[in-house]
Coordinates of C-alpha atoms in Angstrom, one line a residue:
Chain K
M1 CA 4.3 -24.9 13.8
D2 CA 6.0 -24.8 10.4
L3 CA 9.5 -23.3 11.4
G4 CA 10.3 -23.0 7.6
T5 CA 7.5 -20.6 6.9
L6 CA 8.5 -18.7 10.0
L7 CA 12.1 -18.4 8.7
Q8 CA 10.8 -17.3 5.5
I9 CA 8.7 -14.6 6.9
T10 CA 11.6 -13.3 9.1
I11 CA 13.8 -13.3 6.3
A12 CA 11.4 -11.5 4.0
A13 CA 10.3 -9.0 6.6
I14 CA 13.9 -7.9 7.6
F15 CA 15.6 -7.8 4.1
I16 CA 13.4 -8.5 1.0
N17 CA 10.3 -6.4 1.9
N18 CA 12.1 -4.1 4.4
F19 CA 9.6 -1.5 6.0
V20 CA 11.6 1.4 5.0
L21 CA 13.4 0.6 1.8
S22 CA 10.6 -1.4 0.2
R23 CA 7.5 -0.9 1.7
F24 CA 7.9 2.8 2.6
L25 CA 6.6 2.7 6.0
G26 CA 8.1 4.7 8.8
L27 CA 10.1 7.1 6.7
C28 CA 9.5 10.0 9.2
P29 CA 11.4 8.4 12.1
Y30 CA 14.0 7.1 9.4
F31 CA 14.8 10.7 8.4
G32 CA 14.1 12.3 11.7
V33 CA 15.8 10.2 14.2
S34 CA 18.6 9.1 12.3
K35 CA 21.0 12.0 12.8
Q36 CA 22.8 10.1 15.8
V37 CA 23.4 6.4 16.4
D38 CA 22.4 6.6 20.0
S39 CA 18.9 7.9 19.4
A40 CA 18.7 5.6 16.3
I41 CA 19.1 2.5 18.3
G42 CA 16.7 3.9 21.2
M43 CA 14.2 4.5 18.6
G44 CA 14.7 1.1 17.0
L45 CA 14.3 -0.9 20.2
S46 CA 11.0 1.1 21.3
V47 CA 9.7 0.3 17.7
I48 CA 10.6 -3.4 18.0
F49 CA 8.8 -3.4 21.3
V50 CA 5.6 -1.7 20.5
M51 CA 5.2 -3.4 17.2
T52 CA 5.4 -6.9 18.6
I53 CA 2.8 -6.0 21.3
A54 CA 0.7 -4.2 18.8
A55 CA 0.5 -7.3 16.8
T56 CA -0.2 -9.5 19.7
V57 CA -2.8 -7.4 20.7
T58 CA -4.5 -6.5 17.5
W59 CA -4.8 -10.0 16.0
P60 CA -7.0 -11.5 18.8
I61 CA -9.2 -8.4 18.5
Y62 CA -9.7 -8.7 14.6
Y63 CA -10.5 -12.4 14.7
F64 CA -12.3 -12.8 18.1
V65 CA -14.3 -9.5 18.1
L66 CA -14.5 -7.4 14.9
K67 CA -14.6 -10.4 12.7
P68 CA -17.4 -12.3 14.7
L69 CA -19.5 -9.2 15.4
G70 CA -19.2 -8.2 11.3
I71 CA -17.8 -4.9 12.1
D72 CA -14.5 -5.7 10.3
F73 CA -14.9 -2.2 8.5
L74 CA -14.0 -0.5 11.9
Q75 CA -10.6 -2.1 11.7
T76 CA -8.5 1.0 11.1
I77 CA -10.3 3.1 13.9
V78 CA -10.0 0.5 16.5
F79 CA -6.3 -0.5 15.5
I80 CA -5.0 3.1 15.9
L81 CA -6.7 3.6 19.1
V82 CA -5.5 0.3 20.5
I83 CA -2.0 1.4 19.4
A84 CA -2.3 4.9 21.0
S85 CA -3.5 3.6 24.2
L86 CA -0.9 0.8 24.2
V87 CA 2.0 3.4 23.7
Q88 CA 0.5 5.1 26.6
L89 CA 0.2 2.1 28.8
V90 CA 4.0 1.1 27.7
E91 CA 5.2 4.4 28.6
M92 CA 3.5 4.4 32.2
V93 CA 4.7 0.7 32.7
I94 CA 8.0 1.3 31.8
Q95 CA 8.3 4.4 34.0
K96 CA 7.2 2.5 36.9
V97 CA 9.2 -0.7 36.4
S98 CA 12.5 0.9 35.1
P99 CA 13.1 4.5 35.3
S100 CA 16.5 4.1 33.5
L101 CA 15.0 2.4 30.3
Y102 CA 12.4 5.0 30.4
E103 CA 15.0 7.7 30.3
S104 CA 16.5 6.4 27.0
L105 CA 13.3 5.3 25.4
G106 CA 10.9 7.5 27.0
I107 CA 11.1 10.3 24.5
Y108 CA 10.7 8.3 21.6
L109 CA 7.3 6.5 22.7
P110 CA 5.0 9.3 21.8
L111 CA 6.5 9.7 18.4
I112 CA 5.5 6.0 17.8
T113 CA 1.8 6.7 17.7
T114 CA 2.0 8.3 14.5
N115 CA 4.8 6.0 13.1
C116 CA 3.1 4.5 10.2
A117 CA 5.1 1.2 10.4
I118 CA 3.0 0.2 13.7
L119 CA -0.2 0.5 12.1
G120 CA 1.1 -0.9 8.8
V121 CA 2.2 -4.1 10.3
T122 CA -1.0 -4.8 12.0
V123 CA -2.8 -4.1 9.0
L124 CA -0.6 -6.2 6.9
N125 CA -0.9 -9.0 9.2
I126 CA -4.4 -9.2 8.6
S127 CA -4.4 -8.5 5.0
E128 CA -1.8 -11.2 4.4
S129 CA -4.0 -13.6 6.7
Y130 CA -1.1 -14.7 9.0
N131 CA -2.1 -16.9 11.8
F132 CA -1.4 -15.6 15.2
I133 CA 2.3 -16.8 15.7
E134 CA 3.3 -15.9 12.1
S135 CA 1.7 -12.2 12.9
V136 CA 3.9 -11.7 16.0
V137 CA 6.8 -13.1 14.3
N138 CA 6.2 -10.9 11.4
A139 CA 5.8 -7.9 13.4
F140 CA 9.0 -8.4 15.5
A141 CA 11.1 -9.2 12.2
S142 CA 9.6 -5.9 10.7
G143 CA 10.9 -4.0 13.6
V144 CA 14.3 -5.6 13.6
G145 CA 14.4 -4.9 9.7
F146 CA 13.4 -1.2 10.8
T147 CA 16.1 -0.8 13.3
L148 CA 18.8 -2.3 11.3
V149 CA 18.2 0.4 8.3
L150 CA 17.8 3.0 10.9
I151 CA 21.1 2.4 12.6
L152 CA 23.0 1.7 9.1
M153 CA 21.4 5.3 8.2
S154 CA 22.7 7.0 11.4
G155 CA 26.0 5.5 10.9
I156 CA 26.2 6.8 7.4
R157 CA 24.9 10.2 8.2
V158 CA 27.2 10.8 11.2
K159 CA 30.0 10.1 8.9
L160 CA 28.8 12.3 6.3
E161 CA 28.2 15.3 8.7
D162 CA 31.2 17.1 7.7
T163 CA 31.4 16.7 3.9
P164 CA 31.6 19.7 2.2
L165 CA 28.5 20.0 0.3
P166 CA 26.6 23.0 -1.2
E167 CA 24.3 24.3 1.5
Y168 CA 21.0 23.3 -0.1
M169 CA 22.1 19.6 -0.4
K170 CA 22.8 19.3 3.4
G171 CA 20.3 17.6 5.6
L172 CA 17.2 16.0 4.0
P173 CA 18.4 16.0 0.4
L174 CA 21.6 14.1 1.3
A175 CA 19.7 11.6 3.5
F176 CA 17.5 11.0 0.7
F177 CA 20.2 10.1 -1.7
V178 CA 21.8 7.7 1.1
G179 CA 18.4 6.2 1.4
A180 CA 18.3 5.7 -2.5
V181 CA 21.7 4.1 -2.2
M182 CA 20.5 1.9 0.6
A183 CA 17.4 0.8 -1.2
L184 CA 19.6 -0.2 -4.3
A185 CA 21.8 -2.2 -2.1
F186 CA 18.6 -4.0 -0.4
M187 CA 17.3 -4.8 -4.0
G188 CA 20.1 -7.2 -4.0
F189 CA 18.3 -9.5 -1.4
S190 CA 15.5 -9.8 -3.6
G191 CA 17.0 -13.1 -5.2
F192 CA 16.8 -14.7 -1.7
K193 CA 14.6 -17.7 -1.7
I194 CA 14.2 -20.2 0.9
Chain S
M1 CA -7.3 15.8 45.1
N2 CA -8.5 12.1 44.6
K3 CA -12.1 13.3 43.9
E4 CA -10.7 15.7 41.2
M5 CA -8.9 12.8 39.6
L6 CA -12.0 10.6 39.6
N7 CA -14.0 13.5 38.3
N8 CA -11.5 14.0 35.4
I9 CA -11.0 10.3 34.4
L10 CA -15.0 10.1 34.3
K11 CA -15.1 13.1 32.2
F12 CA -12.5 12.0 29.9
S13 CA -13.9 8.4 29.3
L14 CA -17.4 10.0 28.7
V15 CA -16.0 12.3 26.0
L16 CA -14.2 9.5 24.6
V17 CA -17.2 7.3 24.6
I18 CA -19.6 9.8 23.1
V19 CA -16.9 10.5 20.3
G20 CA -16.6 6.7 19.7
M21 CA -20.2 6.1 19.7
V22 CA -21.0 8.9 17.1
A23 CA -18.2 7.7 15.0
G24 CA -19.0 4.3 15.1
G25 CA -22.6 4.9 14.5
S26 CA -22.1 7.2 11.4
L27 CA -19.8 4.7 10.0
S28 CA -22.0 1.9 10.5
F29 CA -24.8 3.7 8.6
V30 CA -22.5 4.2 5.7
Y31 CA -21.2 0.8 5.7
L32 CA -24.8 -0.7 5.5
K33 CA -25.4 1.8 2.6
T34 CA -22.3 0.9 0.7
K35 CA -22.3 -2.8 1.7
S36 CA -24.4 -4.4 -1.0
K37 CA -22.6 -2.2 -3.7
I38 CA -19.1 -3.6 -2.6
E39 CA -20.4 -7.1 -2.9
E40 CA -21.8 -6.4 -6.1
Q41 CA -18.5 -5.0 -7.2
Q42 CA -16.7 -8.1 -6.2
K43 CA -19.0 -10.4 -7.9
K44 CA -19.1 -8.1 -11.1
E45 CA -15.4 -8.5 -11.1
E46 CA -15.4 -12.2 -11.1
L47 CA -18.2 -12.2 -13.7
A48 CA -16.3 -10.1 -16.0
A49 CA -13.2 -12.2 -15.8
K50 CA -15.2 -15.4 -16.5
N51 CA -16.5 -13.7 -19.7
V52 CA -13.0 -12.9 -20.7
I53 CA -12.2 -16.6 -20.6
F54 CA -15.2 -18.2 -21.8
K55 CA -16.1 -15.5 -24.5
D56 CA -19.2 -16.6 -26.2
K57 CA -22.5 -16.4 -24.3
G58 CA -24.4 -19.5 -23.1
Y59 CA -22.0 -21.0 -20.9
V60 CA -23.2 -22.4 -17.5
F61 CA -21.0 -22.7 -14.4
K62 CA -21.5 -25.2 -11.8
K63 CA -19.6 -24.8 -8.2
I64 CA -18.1 -28.3 -7.0
K65 CA -16.0 -29.2 -4.3
K66 CA -14.0 -32.5 -4.3
E67 CA -11.4 -33.9 -1.9
G68 CA -10.7 -30.1 -0.7
I69 CA -10.3 -28.5 -4.0
E70 CA -12.7 -26.0 -5.4
Y71 CA -13.6 -25.6 -9.1
E72 CA -16.4 -24.9 -11.5
E73 CA -17.5 -27.2 -14.2
V74 CA -18.4 -25.2 -17.3
Y75 CA -21.4 -26.5 -19.4
K76 CA -22.6 -25.4 -23.0
N77 CA -25.8 -26.7 -24.3
G78 CA -25.7 -29.2 -21.5
K79 CA -22.3 -30.5 -22.5
L80 CA -19.3 -30.5 -20.3
E81 CA -16.8 -27.9 -22.0
G82 CA -14.0 -27.5 -19.5
Y83 CA -13.3 -26.3 -15.7
L84 CA -12.6 -22.9 -14.1
F85 CA -10.6 -22.6 -11.0
K86 CA -8.6 -20.1 -9.0
A87 CA -4.7 -20.6 -8.5
Y88 CA -2.9 -18.8 -5.6
G89 CA 0.9 -18.4 -6.0
P90 CA 3.0 -16.8 -3.5
G91 CA 4.7 -14.0 -5.5
Y92 CA 7.3 -11.5 -4.4
S93 CA 5.3 -9.5 -2.2
S94 CA 1.9 -10.7 -2.4
V95 CA -0.3 -13.7 -3.2
I96 CA -1.2 -13.6 -6.7
V97 CA -4.6 -14.9 -7.3
T98 CA -5.4 -16.2 -11.0
L99 CA -8.6 -17.3 -12.6
V100 CA -7.9 -19.9 -15.1
G101 CA -10.3 -21.5 -17.5
V102 CA -9.4 -24.9 -19.3
D103 CA -11.3 -27.3 -21.6
T104 CA -11.6 -31.0 -20.9
N105 CA -7.9 -31.7 -22.1
F106 CA -6.5 -29.0 -19.7
N107 CA -5.6 -26.7 -22.6
I108 CA -5.9 -23.3 -21.5
K109 CA -8.9 -21.2 -22.6
G110 CA -7.5 -18.2 -20.9
I111 CA -6.6 -16.8 -17.5
V112 CA -7.3 -13.6 -15.7
I113 CA -5.0 -12.3 -12.7
L114 CA -7.6 -11.3 -10.1
S115 CA -5.5 -9.7 -7.5
Q116 CA -1.8 -9.1 -6.9
A117 CA 0.2 -6.4 -5.1
E118 CA 3.8 -6.9 -6.8
T119 CA 6.1 -4.4 -6.9
P120 CA 5.4 -1.5 -9.3
G121 CA 7.5 -1.3 -12.2
L122 CA 8.7 -5.1 -12.0
G123 CA 6.3 -7.9 -10.9
A124 CA 3.2 -5.5 -11.2
R125 CA 3.9 -5.7 -14.9
I126 CA 1.9 -9.0 -15.0
K127 CA -0.8 -6.9 -15.6
E128 CA 0.8 -4.6 -18.3
V129 CA -1.2 -4.0 -21.5
K130 CA 0.8 -3.5 -24.5
S131 CA -0.2 0.2 -25.6
D132 CA 0.4 2.5 -28.6
K133 CA -1.4 5.3 -27.2
Y134 CA 0.7 8.4 -27.2
I135 CA 0.0 11.6 -25.4
F136 CA -0.2 13.5 -28.7
N137 CA -3.0 11.4 -30.1
F138 CA -4.9 10.1 -27.2
W139 CA -8.2 11.4 -28.5
K140 CA -7.7 8.9 -31.4
K141 CA -9.8 5.7 -30.5
K142 CA -7.5 2.8 -31.6
S143 CA -8.8 -0.5 -31.8
E144 CA -6.2 -1.5 -29.0
N145 CA -6.2 -4.8 -27.3
T146 CA -6.9 -4.2 -23.6
K147 CA -5.9 -7.7 -22.6
P148 CA -2.4 -7.7 -20.5
W149 CA 0.2 -9.6 -22.9
F150 CA 1.5 -11.7 -20.0
E151 CA -2.1 -13.2 -19.4
E152 CA -2.5 -13.5 -23.2
Q153 CA 0.5 -15.8 -23.7
F154 CA -1.0 -18.6 -21.7
E155 CA -4.0 -19.1 -24.2
G156 CA -3.9 -22.4 -26.1
L157 CA -1.2 -23.8 -23.9
N158 CA -1.3 -27.1 -22.0
A159 CA -1.9 -26.4 -18.3
L160 CA -0.3 -29.3 -17.0
S161 CA 3.3 -28.8 -18.8
L162 CA 3.9 -25.1 -18.7
K163 CA 7.4 -24.0 -19.0
L164 CA 9.1 -20.7 -18.1
I165 CA 11.9 -19.2 -20.2
K166 CA 14.1 -16.8 -18.4
G167 CA 16.2 -13.8 -19.7
G168 CA 15.1 -13.8 -23.3
K169 CA 12.8 -11.1 -25.1
E170 CA 9.5 -10.5 -23.7
Y171 CA 6.4 -11.8 -25.4
K172 CA 5.2 -8.4 -26.3
D173 CA 8.3 -7.8 -28.2
L174 CA 8.2 -10.9 -30.3
D175 CA 7.0 -11.4 -33.8
D176 CA 4.2 -13.6 -34.8
K177 CA 6.6 -16.4 -35.8
A178 CA 8.4 -16.4 -32.5
K179 CA 5.0 -16.6 -30.6
E180 CA 4.1 -19.5 -32.7
K181 CA 7.3 -21.3 -31.8
L182 CA 6.7 -20.7 -28.2
K183 CA 3.1 -21.8 -28.5
K184 CA 4.4 -25.2 -30.0
K185 CA 6.8 -25.7 -27.0
N186 CA 4.2 -24.7 -24.6
E187 CA 6.5 -22.0 -23.1
I188 CA 5.9 -18.7 -21.4
T189 CA 8.3 -15.7 -21.3
A190 CA 9.2 -14.4 -18.1
L191 CA 8.8 -10.6 -17.3
S192 CA 12.3 -9.2 -17.3
G193 CA 13.6 -8.6 -13.9
A194 CA 10.3 -10.2 -12.1
T195 CA 11.1 -13.9 -12.6
I196 CA 9.8 -14.7 -8.9
S197 CA 6.3 -13.1 -9.9
S198 CA 6.1 -14.9 -13.3
N199 CA 6.9 -18.0 -12.0
A200 CA 4.3 -17.7 -9.1
V201 CA 1.5 -17.3 -11.6
L202 CA 2.9 -20.3 -13.7
S203 CA 3.5 -22.9 -11.3
S204 CA 0.3 -22.1 -9.1
I205 CA -1.5 -22.7 -12.4
K206 CA 0.3 -25.7 -13.0
A207 CA 0.1 -27.4 -9.3
K208 CA -3.6 -26.7 -9.2
A209 CA -4.2 -28.1 -12.7
D210 CA -2.3 -31.2 -11.7
S211 CA -4.1 -32.0 -8.5
L212 CA -7.6 -31.3 -10.4
Y213 CA -6.3 -33.5 -13.4
K214 CA -5.5 -36.4 -10.8
I215 CA -8.9 -36.0 -9.1
L216 CA -10.9 -36.1 -12.1
K217 CA -9.1 -39.0 -13.5
K218 CA -10.1 -41.2 -10.5
Chain H
M1 CA -9.5 38.1 2.4
A2 CA -5.8 38.7 3.1
K3 CA -5.9 36.0 5.5
I4 CA -7.3 33.4 3.1
K5 CA -4.5 34.3 0.5
E6 CA -2.0 33.8 3.1
L7 CA -3.4 30.5 4.0
I8 CA -3.4 29.3 0.5
K9 CA 0.1 30.5 -0.3
D10 CA 1.3 28.6 3.0
G11 CA -0.2 25.2 2.1
I12 CA 0.9 25.3 -1.5
W13 CA 4.4 26.8 -1.4
N14 CA 5.6 28.4 1.9
K15 CA 4.8 25.4 4.2
N16 CA 4.1 22.8 1.5
P17 CA 3.7 19.7 3.7
V18 CA 5.9 17.3 1.6
L19 CA 8.6 19.6 0.1
V20 CA 9.3 22.1 3.1
Q21 CA 8.1 20.4 6.0
A22 CA 9.3 17.0 5.0
I23 CA 6.0 15.2 6.5
G24 CA 3.7 12.7 5.1
L25 CA 6.6 11.0 3.2
C26 CA 5.5 7.4 3.4
P27 CA 2.4 7.8 1.1
T28 CA 4.5 10.3 -1.0
L29 CA 7.2 7.8 -1.9
A30 CA 4.9 4.7 -2.0
V31 CA 2.0 5.8 -4.3
T32 CA 4.1 7.9 -6.8
T33 CA 4.8 5.3 -9.1
S34 CA 2.0 6.7 -11.5
L35 CA 0.5 9.9 -11.9
K36 CA -3.1 8.4 -11.6
N37 CA -2.1 6.8 -8.0
G38 CA -0.6 10.1 -6.8
F39 CA -3.6 12.2 -8.1
Y40 CA -6.0 9.7 -6.2
M41 CA -4.0 9.8 -3.3
G42 CA -3.7 13.5 -3.0
V43 CA -7.6 13.8 -3.4
A44 CA -8.2 11.1 -0.8
S45 CA -6.0 12.8 1.7
T46 CA -7.3 16.2 0.9
F47 CA -10.8 14.9 1.7
V48 CA -9.9 13.4 5.1
L49 CA -7.8 16.4 5.8
V50 CA -10.5 18.7 5.2
G51 CA -13.2 16.8 6.9
S52 CA -11.2 16.4 10.1
N53 CA -10.1 20.1 10.2
V54 CA -13.5 20.9 10.0
I55 CA -15.0 18.7 12.5
I56 CA -12.2 19.3 14.8
S57 CA -12.6 23.0 14.8
I58 CA -16.4 22.7 15.5
I59 CA -15.8 20.3 18.4
K60 CA -12.4 21.6 19.9
S61 CA -14.2 23.6 22.9
F62 CA -15.8 20.4 24.1
I63 CA -12.6 18.2 24.2
P64 CA -10.7 18.2 27.3
A65 CA -6.9 19.1 26.5
K66 CA -5.7 15.7 27.9
V67 CA -7.6 13.4 25.8
R68 CA -7.5 15.4 22.6
I69 CA -5.3 13.3 20.7
P70 CA -7.3 10.1 21.0
V71 CA -10.3 12.1 19.8
Y72 CA -8.6 13.6 16.9
I73 CA -7.3 10.3 15.7
T74 CA -10.8 8.6 16.3
V75 CA -12.3 11.8 13.9
I76 CA -9.4 11.1 11.3
A77 CA -9.7 7.5 11.4
S78 CA -13.5 7.6 10.8
F79 CA -13.1 9.7 7.6
V80 CA -10.4 7.4 6.5
T81 CA -12.9 4.4 6.9
L82 CA -15.4 6.6 4.8
V83 CA -12.9 7.0 2.0
Q84 CA -12.3 3.2 2.2
L85 CA -15.8 2.1 2.0
F86 CA -16.3 4.6 -1.0
V87 CA -13.2 3.5 -2.9
S88 CA -14.2 -0.2 -2.4
A89 CA -17.7 0.4 -3.4
Y90 CA -17.3 2.7 -6.3
L91 CA -13.6 2.4 -7.4
P92 CA -12.6 -1.1 -7.0
E93 CA -9.6 -0.6 -9.5
L94 CA -8.0 2.1 -7.4
N95 CA -8.8 -0.1 -4.2
K96 CA -6.4 -2.6 -5.6
T97 CA -3.4 -0.3 -6.5
L98 CA -3.6 2.1 -3.3
G99 CA -4.5 -0.9 -1.3
I100 CA -2.6 -0.8 1.9
F101 CA -2.2 2.9 1.9
I102 CA -5.8 4.0 2.2
P103 CA -6.0 2.8 6.0
L104 CA -2.5 4.4 6.4
I105 CA -3.8 8.0 5.7
V106 CA -4.7 8.0 9.5
V107 CA -1.0 8.1 10.4
N108 CA -0.2 10.8 7.6
C109 CA 1.5 13.0 10.0
I110 CA 0.1 15.8 7.8
I111 CA -3.5 15.3 9.0
L112 CA -2.7 15.0 12.6
G113 CA -0.2 17.8 12.4
R114 CA -2.8 20.2 11.0
A115 CA -5.6 19.4 13.6
E116 CA -3.3 19.8 16.4
A117 CA -1.4 23.0 14.9
F118 CA -4.2 24.6 13.2
A119 CA -7.6 23.2 13.4
S120 CA -7.5 23.1 17.4
K121 CA -6.9 26.8 17.6
N122 CA -8.8 28.4 14.6
G123 CA -12.4 28.8 13.6
V124 CA -14.2 26.5 11.1
F125 CA -13.8 28.4 7.8
D126 CA -10.2 29.1 8.4
S127 CA -9.8 25.4 9.1
L128 CA -11.6 24.5 6.0
I129 CA -9.5 27.0 3.9
D130 CA -6.3 25.5 5.8
G131 CA -7.3 22.0 5.0
V132 CA -7.9 22.6 1.1
S133 CA -4.7 24.6 0.6
M134 CA -2.7 22.0 2.6
G135 CA -4.3 19.2 0.6
I136 CA -3.8 21.0 -2.6
G137 CA 0.0 21.5 -1.7
F138 CA 0.2 17.8 -0.8
T139 CA -1.6 16.5 -4.2
L140 CA 0.5 18.9 -6.0
A141 CA 3.9 17.6 -4.7
L142 CA 2.4 14.0 -5.2
M143 CA 1.8 14.7 -8.8
I144 CA 5.1 16.3 -9.5
M145 CA 7.0 13.3 -7.9
A146 CA 4.8 11.0 -9.7
G147 CA 5.0 12.8 -12.8
I148 CA 8.8 12.5 -12.8
R149 CA 8.8 8.9 -12.0
E150 CA 6.0 7.8 -14.2
F151 CA 7.8 9.7 -17.3
L152 CA 11.4 8.5 -16.7
G153 CA 10.6 5.0 -15.4
A154 CA 7.8 4.0 -18.1
N155 CA 7.8 6.6 -20.6
K156 CA 4.2 7.3 -19.6
L157 CA 2.1 10.2 -18.0
F158 CA -1.4 9.2 -17.2
D159 CA -1.0 5.8 -18.7
L160 CA -0.3 7.4 -22.2
L161 CA 3.1 7.2 -23.8
V162 CA 4.9 10.2 -24.3
I163 CA 8.1 10.0 -26.4
P164 CA 8.2 7.4 -29.2
G165 CA 11.5 5.3 -29.0
F166 CA 12.3 6.5 -25.5
E167 CA 13.6 3.7 -23.4
P168 CA 12.5 4.1 -19.8
A169 CA 14.4 3.4 -16.8
A170 CA 12.5 1.1 -14.6
A171 CA 14.7 1.8 -11.7
M172 CA 12.8 5.2 -11.4
I173 CA 9.5 3.4 -10.4
L174 CA 11.4 1.2 -8.0
P175 CA 11.9 2.5 -4.4
V176 CA 15.5 3.7 -5.3
G177 CA 13.7 6.2 -7.7
G178 CA 11.5 7.3 -5.1
F179 CA 14.3 8.4 -2.9
L180 CA 16.2 9.8 -5.5
T181 CA 13.3 12.0 -7.0
M182 CA 12.4 13.2 -3.7
G183 CA 16.0 14.3 -2.6
V184 CA 16.4 16.2 -5.9
L185 CA 12.9 18.0 -5.4
I186 CA 13.9 19.0 -1.8
A187 CA 17.3 20.2 -3.0
I188 CA 15.7 22.3 -5.6
M189 CA 13.4 23.7 -3.1
N190 CA 16.3 24.3 -0.8
Y191 CA 17.9 26.3 -3.7
I192 CA 15.3 28.4 -4.8
N193 CA 14.4 29.6 -1.0
M194 CA 18.0 30.3 -0.7
K195 CA 18.2 32.6 -3.8
K196 CA 15.3 34.5 -2.4
R197 CA 16.7 35.4 0.8

């Protein structure tokens, strides 16, 4: 296994092609769940978890089932169903195994099915023709990148909560401007080359 | 209770299976209808690219695979005129695929970037066409060149010793004299703000040309 | 008739999916780098929205409540795959630029949202109208965004140059510009609605 490639994929997924700030995936939770740091961490961890499992499951399905049967045009439909049932399964397992973890992550899991970042990462893994290990690493790193900006965002929003602003600027518009500044900051990573 | 649950599970799975089958069935039908069209579309695209590179009619292409490298020999009237190959360069956010045509001395006849998904506004400008069509005179049909200027500047240069210059003016903004000068020095101007994408195209062409050259020399 | 009017008004203005409800943001920001992309994305999403709304309102009474979400997703994903097949067969250029965002129409929250909130409770005709008007609202929002960004970022509208000699700020086409434009638009929308009250 080429460790260099894996490192490159990791850095690219976290900083350069950050899911939220450069690929525009997973924006709904980015704006919806970033009002408090705690919930941002909870959401972030669940996304990392589900993303990694989703990539682990969808890659073999694509290469061992869909491709050999010549039905790879059903990719979207199969992937989203796999993700939906996976989320349900993960929810049930966590509930049984660790009720305390369930309490902190439970409310975020149903939201994840419609988080486009999850489907996005599985589709990207196929279209970039990553191998199995690369796919899993890419999914995990993308999740980490997502969590990173989500936590940063929530920290900034908490600080900005009490700023005196015109009423129509509060909430979403402000969040978008913060997002713009963050996107600008992350562009600085584009020079990274390993 | 248990029987009810079992019944429910059966019912749910039945509904899901039926929905899945109807969906899968109807999609397969549409897929079979559009399949040939999709393949035809891809072939058409490559053919169009070939015609851009080798402009005149009467060229014959012969696919060859040698020492793991795939390329095509290009003949006209039975005489070997050059080679055609695809170069794959990892760009900023995608793999840039370029179709390259060279003559037997590896002077570039032309290139066409077949696929890329670089950042819009930066790297994606490798496909930018210099346009002088304004919104207030769009109905005027101008004899506008439709070839992206980034591709155009490769024409006539030697594939084996391409050089990239960064930070200066872009090729599209240069006058004819400066263009001539670049051509003599075998240099390509980078897109401003997108050195990685520009370099990906250039070095992938250079690398592929290099290995092809070595194989052919043997 | 009054109800239809109401539905259309809701979709385009009062409950505009992007500008008021702030859902479906991912495609809104990602594809609005040019008017052409924004327009086609809007049309593709509208097609999926109308199709899934109609089908779901027809089959709603046969579907047990507990499995409704997977069924909705299957229906939506089928329409998306249809779009994918058609686009790659007949509009290859578009396929290249919209690329990964076509399969992601599946997870556009607008579509599942309308299925759950509207089509599962209303008749076929109303759902059809709802789908069309929400789709138009979405497309309009996309085109406004795309228009602003393409003009400021490339001095172009629908690939045609606009003002001779105007030096565009490429940043507007980059992610930064997307976030900025969206923030400004939502703020304006808020301002107008507050003035009204």
